[in-house]
C-alpha cells in the first residue's frame, strides 16, 4: 500500500512505474492512493505515469464517492464510543465537509479538542449553537484548502 503518491519523489514514482511494466510475471498487487486535484496539473509525474499504465492496461483507477450522511453518522457513533449525540450533529458535519472523509475526521476532532461538543451524563452535547458551529473550519483544514487553492 502506497499512500499519498502525489507527494512521492520522482525516483520512487519511476520505480513504481518500472515495477508495473516488467515483462516477467510477478505476484504483486500495488495499491496506491493520491489526491486527483493535486495530480491534475500538467506535467505532474504521477499523472503521466497513470496515463501510461492505464493505456497499457496495467493499472485501474477506483474513484471513491463522498460519504453519505448515514456514513458520517456511523463514523461518529464509533468515534464517540456509541454514546448518544445530538441528532443535528451528523447533518452539521456532513454539510461542512460535503462527505469528504479527511475533512470529516478533522472537523470532529476539532470540535472535541475545542470542547464544542462534550460528554455529559453518558451522552454528547453541543456547547455552542448550530450557527456558531457552521463557522467552524479547523486551522489544519484551512491550511490544506489554502494550499490547494
GROMACS .gro file of N, CA and C in nm:
model
  447
    1UNK      N    1   0.085  -0.117   0.000
    1UNK     CA    2   0.000   0.000   0.000
    1UNK      C    3   0.090   0.124   0.000
    2UNK      N    4   0.067   0.211  -0.094
    2UNK     CA    5   0.141   0.336  -0.104
    2UNK      C    6   0.041   0.450  -0.094
    3UNK      N    7   0.055   0.530   0.009
    3UNK     CA    8  -0.039   0.640   0.030
    3UNK      C    9   0.022   0.772  -0.015
    4UNK      N   10  -0.066   0.862  -0.055
    4UNK     CA   11  -0.028   0.999  -0.093
    4UNK      C   12   0.082   1.001  -0.199
    5UNK      N   13   0.058   0.929  -0.307
    5UNK     CA   14   0.157   0.923  -0.415
    5UNK      C   15   0.183   1.059  -0.477
    6UNK      N   16   0.091   1.153  -0.461
    6UNK     CA   17   0.112   1.287  -0.518
    6UNK      C   18   0.232   1.357  -0.456
    7UNK      N   19   0.276   1.309  -0.339
    7UNK     CA   20   0.390   1.371  -0.271
    7UNK      C   21   0.519   1.291  -0.287
    8UNK      N   22   0.513   1.180  -0.359
    8UNK     CA   23   0.632   1.095  -0.375
    8UNK      C   24   0.739   1.168  -0.457
    9UNK      N   25   0.862   1.134  -0.428
    9UNK     CA   26   0.971   1.188  -0.508
    9UNK      C   27   0.971   1.118  -0.644
   10UNK      N   28   1.032   1.181  -0.740
   10UNK     CA   29   1.031   1.133  -0.878
   10UNK      C   30   1.091   0.992  -0.890
   11UNK      N   31   1.198   0.965  -0.817
   11UNK     CA   32   1.264   0.834  -0.825
   11UNK      C   33   1.173   0.723  -0.778
   12UNK      N   34   1.099   0.747  -0.671
   12UNK     CA   35   1.006   0.644  -0.620
   12UNK      C   36   0.895   0.617  -0.720
   13UNK      N   37   0.846   0.722  -0.785
   13UNK     CA   38   0.743   0.704  -0.887
   13UNK      C   39   0.797   0.626  -1.007
   14UNK      N   40   0.920   0.654  -1.045
   14UNK     CA   41   0.982   0.580  -1.156
   14UNK      C   42   0.997   0.433  -1.121
   15UNK      N   43   1.033   0.403  -0.996
   15UNK     CA   44   1.045   0.265  -0.952
   15UNK      C   45   0.909   0.195  -0.960
   16UNK      N   46   0.805   0.262  -0.917
   16UNK     CA   47   0.670   0.207  -0.923
   16UNK      C   48   0.630   0.180  -1.068
   17UNK      N   49   0.658   0.273  -1.157
   17UNK     CA   50   0.626   0.257  -1.299
   17UNK      C   51   0.705   0.142  -1.360
   18UNK      N   52   0.833   0.134  -1.326
   18UNK     CA   53   0.918   0.026  -1.378
   18UNK      C   54   0.865  -0.110  -1.332
   19UNK      N   55   0.831  -0.120  -1.205
   19UNK     CA   56   0.781  -0.246  -1.149
   19UNK      C   57   0.651  -0.288  -1.220
   20UNK      N   58   0.565  -0.193  -1.247
   20UNK     CA   59   0.437  -0.224  -1.312
   20UNK      C   60   0.455  -0.268  -1.456
   21UNK      N   61   0.563  -0.225  -1.521
   21UNK     CA   62   0.581  -0.255  -1.663
   21UNK      C   63   0.676  -0.372  -1.690
   22UNK      N   64   0.717  -0.441  -1.586
   22UNK     CA   65   0.807  -0.557  -1.605
   22UNK      C   66   0.741  -0.660  -1.695
   23UNK      N   67   0.820  -0.725  -1.775
   23UNK     CA   68   0.767  -0.829  -1.864
   23UNK      C   69   0.748  -0.962  -1.791
   24UNK      N   70   0.832  -0.989  -1.693
   24UNK     CA   71   0.820  -1.114  -1.618
   24UNK      C   72   0.698  -1.106  -1.526
   25UNK      N   73   0.631  -1.220  -1.511
   25UNK     CA   74   0.516  -1.222  -1.422
   25UNK      C   75   0.562  -1.218  -1.277
   26UNK      N   76   0.483  -1.153  -1.196
   26UNK     CA   77   0.510  -1.146  -1.052
   26UNK      C   78   0.376  -1.140  -0.980
   27UNK      N   79   0.373  -1.202  -0.865
   27UNK     CA   80   0.251  -1.197  -0.783
   27UNK      C   81   0.262  -1.074  -0.692
   28UNK      N   82   0.222  -0.965  -0.748
   28UNK     CA   83   0.237  -0.839  -0.677
   28UNK      C   84   0.117  -0.750  -0.707
   29UNK      N   85   0.056  -0.702  -0.604
   29UNK     CA   86  -0.054  -0.607  -0.617
   29UNK      C   87  -0.013  -0.481  -0.542
   30UNK      N   88  -0.007  -0.372  -0.613
   30UNK     CA   89   0.028  -0.245  -0.551
   30UNK      C   90  -0.098  -0.159  -0.551
   31UNK      N   91  -0.133  -0.112  -0.435
   31UNK     CA   92  -0.245  -0.021  -0.421
   31UNK      C   93  -0.189   0.113  -0.380
   32UNK      N   94  -0.219   0.213  -0.459
   32UNK     CA   95  -0.169   0.347  -0.432
   32UNK      C   96  -0.283   0.446  -0.421
   33UNK      N   97  -0.269   0.539  -0.330
   33UNK     CA   98  -0.370   0.645  -0.317
   33UNK      C   99  -0.307   0.779  -0.352
   34UNK      N  100  -0.389   0.865  -0.405
   34UNK     CA  101  -0.343   1.001  -0.435
   34UNK      C  102  -0.465   1.091  -0.444
   35UNK      N  103  -0.439   1.219  -0.435
   35UNK     CA  104  -0.546   1.319  -0.447
   35UNK      C  105  -0.548   1.369  -0.590
   36UNK      N  106  -0.653   1.336  -0.664
   36UNK     CA  107  -0.659   1.375  -0.806
   36UNK      C  108  -0.639   1.524  -0.830
   37UNK      N  109  -0.690   1.608  -0.741
   37UNK     CA  110  -0.676   1.753  -0.761
   37UNK      C  111  -0.530   1.794  -0.762
   38UNK      N  112  -0.447   1.726  -0.685
   38UNK     CA  113  -0.305   1.763  -0.677
   38UNK      C  114  -0.224   1.705  -0.792
   39UNK      N  115  -0.279   1.605  -0.860
   39UNK     CA  116  -0.208   1.541  -0.971
   39UNK      C  117  -0.257   1.596  -1.105
   40UNK      N  118  -0.365   1.671  -1.103
   40UNK     CA  119  -0.428   1.720  -1.226
   40UNK      C  120  -0.340   1.816  -1.305
   41UNK      N  121  -0.249   1.884  -1.238
   41UNK     CA  122  -0.168   1.982  -1.310
   41UNK      C  123  -0.085   1.915  -1.419
   42UNK      N  124  -0.075   1.984  -1.528
   42UNK     CA  125   0.000   1.933  -1.642
   42UNK      C  126   0.147   1.918  -1.604
   43UNK      N  127   0.204   1.805  -1.638
   43UNK     CA  128   0.345   1.783  -1.611
   43UNK      C  129   0.374   1.712  -1.480
   44UNK      N  130   0.271   1.687  -1.398
   44UNK     CA  131   0.296   1.614  -1.273
   44UNK      C  132   0.338   1.472  -1.311
   45UNK      N  133   0.449   1.424  -1.257
   45UNK     CA  134   0.499   1.292  -1.300
   45UNK      C  135   0.401   1.178  -1.274
   46UNK      N  136   0.325   1.185  -1.165
   46UNK     CA  137   0.230   1.078  -1.137
   46UNK      C  138   0.118   1.074  -1.241
   47UNK      N  139   0.077   1.189  -1.286
   47UNK     CA  140  -0.028   1.195  -1.389
   47UNK      C  141   0.017   1.123  -1.515
   48UNK      N  142   0.140   1.149  -1.556
   48UNK     CA  143   0.193   1.087  -1.677
   48UNK      C  144   0.208   0.935  -1.659
   49UNK      N  145   0.252   0.893  -1.541
   49UNK     CA  146   0.268   0.750  -1.515
   49UNK      C  147   0.134   0.680  -1.517
   50UNK      N  148   0.033   0.740  -1.455
   50UNK     CA  149  -0.101   0.680  -1.453
   50UNK      C  150  -0.156   0.668  -1.595
   51UNK      N  151  -0.141   0.772  -1.675
   51UNK     CA  152  -0.189   0.767  -1.813
   51UNK      C  153  -0.121   0.656  -1.892
   52UNK      N  154   0.009   0.644  -1.874
   52UNK     CA  155   0.086   0.540  -1.944
   52UNK      C  156   0.040   0.400  -1.902
   53UNK      N  157   0.030   0.378  -1.771
   53UNK     CA  158  -0.009   0.245  -1.722
   53UNK      C  159  -0.152   0.210  -1.760
   54UNK      N  160  -0.243   0.308  -1.752
   54UNK     CA  161  -0.381   0.281  -1.792
   54UNK      C  162  -0.389   0.252  -1.941
   55UNK      N  163  -0.312   0.322  -2.021
   55UNK     CA  164  -0.310   0.299  -2.165
   55UNK      C  165  -0.264   0.159  -2.201
   56UNK      N  166  -0.180   0.102  -2.120
   56UNK     CA  167  -0.130  -0.035  -2.143
   56UNK      C  168  -0.211  -0.141  -2.069
   57UNK      N  169  -0.313  -0.097  -1.999
   57UNK     CA  170  -0.395  -0.192  -1.923
   57UNK      C  171  -0.325  -0.247  -1.800
   58UNK      N  172  -0.230  -0.173  -1.745
   58UNK     CA  173  -0.151  -0.221  -1.632
   58UNK      C  174  -0.197  -0.165  -1.498
   59UNK      N  175  -0.296  -0.077  -1.501
   59UNK     CA  176  -0.350  -0.027  -1.375
   59UNK      C  177  -0.496   0.013  -1.395
   60UNK      N  178  -0.565   0.020  -1.286
   60UNK     CA  179  -0.705   0.062  -1.287
   60UNK      C  180  -0.724   0.168  -1.181
   61UNK      N  181  -0.813   0.259  -1.209
   61UNK     CA  182  -0.846   0.363  -1.111
   61UNK      C  183  -0.977   0.330  -1.042
   62UNK      N  184  -0.983   0.362  -0.918
   62UNK     CA  185  -1.106   0.346  -0.840
   62UNK      C  186  -1.133   0.479  -0.772
   63UNK      N  187  -1.234   0.547  -0.817
   63UNK     CA  188  -1.266   0.679  -0.762
   63UNK      C  189  -1.370   0.662  -0.653
   64UNK      N  190  -1.339   0.712  -0.536
   64UNK     CA  191  -1.428   0.698  -0.422
   64UNK      C  192  -1.529   0.811  -0.419
   65UNK      N  193  -1.653   0.774  -0.395
   65UNK     CA  194  -1.759   0.874  -0.383
   65UNK      C  195  -1.754   0.935  -0.243
   66UNK      N  196  -1.805   1.056  -0.228
   66UNK     CA  197  -1.810   1.116  -0.095
   66UNK      C  198  -1.895   1.032   0.000
   67UNK      N  199  -1.871   1.047   0.128
   67UNK     CA  200  -1.950   0.976   0.228
   67UNK      C  201  -2.093   1.029   0.228
   68UNK      N  202  -2.185   0.943   0.269
   68UNK     CA  203  -2.324   0.984   0.286
   68UNK      C  204  -2.345   1.033   0.429
   69UNK      N  205  -2.459   1.093   0.454
   69UNK     CA  206  -2.492   1.136   0.590
   69UNK      C  207  -2.494   1.015   0.683
   70UNK      N  208  -2.546   0.903   0.635
   70UNK     CA  209  -2.550   0.781   0.717
   70UNK      C  210  -2.410   0.732   0.751
   71UNK      N  211  -2.318   0.742   0.657
   71UNK     CA  212  -2.181   0.700   0.682
   71UNK      C  213  -2.115   0.793   0.785
   72UNK      N  214  -2.143   0.922   0.776
   72UNK     CA  215  -2.090   1.017   0.874
   72UNK      C  216  -2.145   0.982   1.012
   73UNK      N  217  -2.274   0.954   1.019
   73UNK     CA  218  -2.337   0.919   1.147
   73UNK      C  219  -2.277   0.790   1.204
   74UNK      N  220  -2.252   0.693   1.119
   74UNK     CA  221  -2.192   0.566   1.164
   74UNK      C  222  -2.051   0.591   1.218
   75UNK      N  223  -1.971   0.671   1.146
   75UNK     CA  224  -1.836   0.702   1.193
   75UNK      C  225  -1.843   0.771   1.329
   76UNK      N  226  -1.932   0.868   1.342
   76UNK     CA  227  -1.943   0.941   1.466
   76UNK      C  228  -1.985   0.850   1.581
   77UNK      N  229  -2.073   0.758   1.553
   77UNK     CA  230  -2.117   0.664   1.656
   77UNK      C  231  -2.000   0.582   1.708
   78UNK      N  232  -1.916   0.537   1.615
   78UNK     CA  233  -1.798   0.459   1.655
   78UNK      C  234  -1.693   0.547   1.722
   79UNK      N  235  -1.669   0.666   1.668
   79UNK     CA  236  -1.569   0.757   1.723
   79UNK      C  237  -1.607   0.808   1.861
   80UNK      N  238  -1.736   0.827   1.883
   80UNK     CA  239  -1.785   0.880   2.010
   80UNK      C  240  -1.832   0.769   2.103
   81UNK      N  241  -1.773   0.653   2.087
   81UNK     CA  242  -1.793   0.537   2.176
   81UNK      C  243  -1.938   0.492   2.187
   82UNK      N  244  -2.014   0.510   2.081
   82UNK     CA  245  -2.152   0.461   2.079
   82UNK      C  246  -2.249   0.537   2.167
   83UNK      N  247  -2.202   0.645   2.228
   83UNK     CA  248  -2.290   0.723   2.315
   83UNK      C  249  -2.375   0.817   2.231
   84UNK      N  250  -2.493   0.848   2.280
   84UNK     CA  251  -2.586   0.934   2.207
   84UNK      C  252  -2.525   1.072   2.183
   85UNK      N  253  -2.555   1.129   2.067
   85UNK     CA  254  -2.511   1.263   2.035
   85UNK      C  255  -2.629   1.336   1.970
   86UNK      N  256  -2.625   1.468   1.968
   86UNK     CA  257  -2.736   1.545   1.912
   86UNK      C  258  -2.767   1.503   1.768
   87UNK      N  259  -2.893   1.492   1.736
   87UNK     CA  260  -2.938   1.448   1.604
   87UNK      C  261  -2.881   1.536   1.493
   88UNK      N  262  -2.868   1.666   1.520
   88UNK     CA  263  -2.822   1.758   1.416
   88UNK      C  264  -2.671   1.752   1.391
   89UNK      N  265  -2.597   1.686   1.479
   89UNK     CA  266  -2.451   1.686   1.465
   89UNK      C  267  -2.403   1.617   1.337
   90UNK      N  268  -2.449   1.497   1.303
   90UNK     CA  269  -2.403   1.438   1.176
   90UNK      C  270  -2.440   1.523   1.054
   91UNK      N  271  -2.558   1.587   1.059
   91UNK     CA  272  -2.601   1.674   0.949
   91UNK      C  273  -2.505   1.793   0.936
   92UNK      N  274  -2.470   1.851   1.050
   92UNK     CA  275  -2.376   1.964   1.051
   92UNK      C  276  -2.242   1.922   0.990
   93UNK      N  277  -2.189   1.809   1.037
   93UNK     CA  278  -2.058   1.762   0.989
   93UNK      C  279  -2.065   1.734   0.839
   94UNK      N  280  -2.172   1.673   0.795
   94UNK     CA  281  -2.188   1.642   0.653
   94UNK      C  282  -2.193   1.771   0.570
   95UNK      N  283  -2.269   1.869   0.614
   95UNK     CA  284  -2.278   1.996   0.541
   95UNK      C  285  -2.144   2.067   0.534
   96UNK      N  286  -2.069   2.064   0.643
   96UNK     CA  287  -1.940   2.133   0.648
   96UNK      C  288  -1.834   2.065   0.562
   97UNK      N  289  -1.847   1.935   0.541
   97UNK     CA  290  -1.742   1.858   0.475
   97UNK      C  291  -1.780   1.804   0.337
   98UNK      N  292  -1.906   1.814   0.300
   98UNK     CA  293  -1.955   1.758   0.174
   98UNK      C  294  -1.920   1.610   0.159
   99UNK      N  295  -1.912   1.540   0.270
   99UNK     CA  296  -1.884   1.397   0.266
   99UNK      C  297  -1.738   1.361   0.245
  100UNK      N  298  -1.648   1.457   0.252
  100UNK     CA  299  -1.505   1.430   0.238
  100UNK      C  300  -1.455   1.369   0.370
  101UNK      N  301  -1.407   1.246   0.363
  101UNK     CA  302  -1.368   1.172   0.484
  101UNK      C  303  -1.258   1.243   0.562
  102UNK      N  304  -1.158   1.295   0.493
  102UNK     CA  305  -1.048   1.364   0.559
  102UNK      C  306  -1.100   1.488   0.634
  103UNK      N  307  -1.185   1.564   0.568
  103UNK     CA  308  -1.240   1.683   0.632
  103UNK      C  309  -1.329   1.645   0.749
  104UNK      N  310  -1.409   1.538   0.732
  104UNK     CA  311  -1.499   1.494   0.839
  104UNK      C  312  -1.421   1.462   0.966
  105UNK      N  313  -1.317   1.384   0.954
  105UNK     CA  314  -1.237   1.346   1.070
  105UNK      C  315  -1.180   1.470   1.138
  106UNK      N  316  -1.129   1.564   1.058
  106UNK     CA  317  -1.070   1.685   1.114
  106UNK      C  318  -1.173   1.773   1.183
  107UNK      N  319  -1.291   1.786   1.127
  107UNK     CA  320  -1.396   1.868   1.190
  107UNK      C  321  -1.439   1.807   1.323
  108UNK      N  322  -1.457   1.677   1.326
  108UNK     CA  323  -1.497   1.611   1.451
  108UNK      C  324  -1.389   1.625   1.556
  109UNK      N  325  -1.263   1.602   1.518
  109UNK     CA  326  -1.154   1.617   1.614
  109UNK      C  327  -1.143   1.759   1.666
  110UNK      N  328  -1.161   1.855   1.577
  110UNK     CA  329  -1.156   1.995   1.617
  110UNK      C  330  -1.267   2.026   1.718
  111UNK      N  331  -1.387   1.980   1.691
  111UNK     CA  332  -1.500   2.002   1.783
  111UNK      C  333  -1.472   1.940   1.920
  112UNK      N  334  -1.409   1.825   1.922
  112UNK     CA  335  -1.376   1.761   2.050
  112UNK      C  336  -1.265   1.839   2.121
  113UNK      N  337  -1.160   1.875   2.049
  113UNK     CA  338  -1.048   1.947   2.111
  113UNK      C  339  -1.088   2.084   2.163
  114UNK      N  340  -1.174   2.152   2.090
  114UNK     CA  341  -1.218   2.286   2.130
  114UNK      C  342  -1.336   2.280   2.227
  115UNK      N  343  -1.375   2.160   2.261
  115UNK     CA  344  -1.487   2.137   2.353
  115UNK      C  345  -1.617   2.201   2.304
  116UNK      N  346  -1.636   2.196   2.172
  116UNK     CA  347  -1.762   2.242   2.114
  116UNK      C  348  -1.869   2.136   2.133
  117UNK      N  349  -1.826   2.011   2.146
  117UNK     CA  350  -1.913   1.903   2.189
  117UNK      C  351  -1.844   1.835   2.307
  118UNK      N  352  -1.921   1.809   2.411
  118UNK     CA  353  -1.865   1.749   2.532
  118UNK      C  354  -1.955   1.637   2.580
  119UNK      N  355  -1.894   1.545   2.651
  119UNK     CA  356  -1.969   1.433   2.707
  119UNK      C  357  -2.020   1.472   2.845
  120UNK      N  358  -2.149   1.456   2.864
  120UNK     CA  359  -2.212   1.484   2.993
  120UNK      C  360  -2.315   1.376   3.020
  121UNK      N  361  -2.302   1.311   3.134
  121UNK     CA  362  -2.400   1.210   3.173
  121UNK      C  363  -2.416   1.097   3.074
  122UNK      N  364  -2.307   1.056   3.011
  122UNK     CA  365  -2.311   0.942   2.920
  122UNK      C  366  -2.361   0.974   2.780
  123UNK      N  367  -2.377   1.103   2.748
  123UNK     CA  368  -2.415   1.140   2.612
  123UNK      C  369  -2.340   1.267   2.573
  124UNK      N  370  -2.335   1.294   2.444
  124UNK     CA  371  -2.264   1.410   2.391
  124UNK      C  372  -2.361   1.526   2.375
  125UNK      N  373  -2.313   1.645   2.410
  125UNK     CA  374  -2.395   1.765   2.398
  125UNK      C  375  -2.318   1.874   2.325
  126UNK      N  376  -2.394   1.955   2.252
  126UNK     CA  377  -2.335   2.072   2.186
  126UNK      C  378  -2.315   2.182   2.288
  127UNK      N  379  -2.201   2.245   2.285
  127UNK     CA  380  -2.173   2.356   2.376
  127UNK      C  381  -2.200   2.490   2.308
  128UNK      N  382  -2.217   2.487   2.178
  128UNK     CA  383  -2.240   2.608   2.100
  128UNK      C  384  -2.364   2.587   2.015
  129UNK      N  385  -2.420   2.696   1.969
  129UNK     CA  386  -2.537   2.687   1.881
  129UNK      C  387  -2.493   2.636   1.744
  130UNK      N  388  -2.590   2.587   1.670
  130UNK     CA  389  -2.561   2.538   1.535
  130UNK      C  390  -2.502   2.650   1.449
  131UNK      N  391  -2.546   2.774   1.469
  131UNK     CA  392  -2.495   2.886   1.391
  131UNK      C  393  -2.345   2.906   1.415
  132UNK      N  394  -2.302   2.892   1.540
  132UNK     CA  395  -2.160   2.906   1.572
  132UNK      C  396  -2.082   2.791   1.509
  133UNK      N  397  -2.137   2.670   1.515
  133UNK     CA  398  -2.069   2.554   1.458
  133UNK      C  399  -2.055   2.565   1.306
  134UNK      N  400  -2.150   2.631   1.241
  134UNK     CA  401  -2.144   2.644   1.095
  134UNK      C  402  -2.017   2.718   1.050
  135UNK      N  403  -1.961   2.800   1.136
  135UNK     CA  404  -1.842   2.878   1.100
  135UNK      C  405  -1.713   2.801   1.127
  136UNK      N  406  -1.724   2.679   1.179
  136UNK     CA  407  -1.606   2.601   1.217
  136UNK      C  408  -1.529   2.555   1.094
  137UNK      N  409  -1.404   2.597   1.087
  137UNK     CA  410  -1.309   2.544   0.990
  137UNK      C  411  -1.178   2.529   1.065
  138UNK      N  412  -1.142   2.405   1.101
  138UNK     CA  413  -1.017   2.384   1.174
  138UNK      C  414  -0.897   2.440   1.097
  139UNK      N  415  -0.799   2.491   1.171
  139UNK     CA  416  -0.680   2.551   1.110
  139UNK      C  417  -0.612   2.456   1.014
  140UNK      N  418  -0.605   2.329   1.052
  140UNK     CA  419  -0.539   2.230   0.966
  140UNK      C  420  -0.609   2.220   0.831
  141UNK      N  421  -0.744   2.219   0.834
  141UNK     CA  422  -0.819   2.213   0.710
  141UNK      C  423  -0.802   2.342   0.630
  142UNK      N  424  -0.805   2.453   0.697
  142UNK     CA  425  -0.789   2.581   0.629
  142UNK      C  426  -0.656   2.584   0.555
  143UNK      N  427  -0.550   2.535   0.617
  143UNK     CA  428  -0.419   2.533   0.555
  143UNK      C  429  -0.417   2.442   0.434
  144UNK      N  430  -0.483   2.325   0.445
  144UNK     CA  431  -0.488   2.232   0.330
  144UNK      C  432  -0.566   2.294   0.214
  145UNK      N  433  -0.676   2.360   0.245
  145UNK     CA  434  -0.757   2.423   0.142
  145UNK      C  435  -0.680   2.536   0.076
  146UNK      N  436  -0.614   2.618   0.155
  146UNK     CA  437  -0.534   2.728   0.102
  146UNK      C  438  -0.423   2.676   0.012
  147UNK      N  439  -0.362   2.565   0.051
  147UNK     CA  440  -0.254   2.507  -0.031
  147UNK      C  441  -0.306   2.462  -0.167
  148UNK      N  442  -0.429   2.409  -0.169
  148UNK     CA  443  -0.485   2.363  -0.297
  148UNK      C  444  -0.531   2.480  -0.383
  149UNK      N  445  -0.583   2.584  -0.319
  149UNK     CA  446  -0.630   2.700  -0.396
  149UNK      C  447  -0.509   2.773  -0.451
   0.00000   0.00000   0.00000
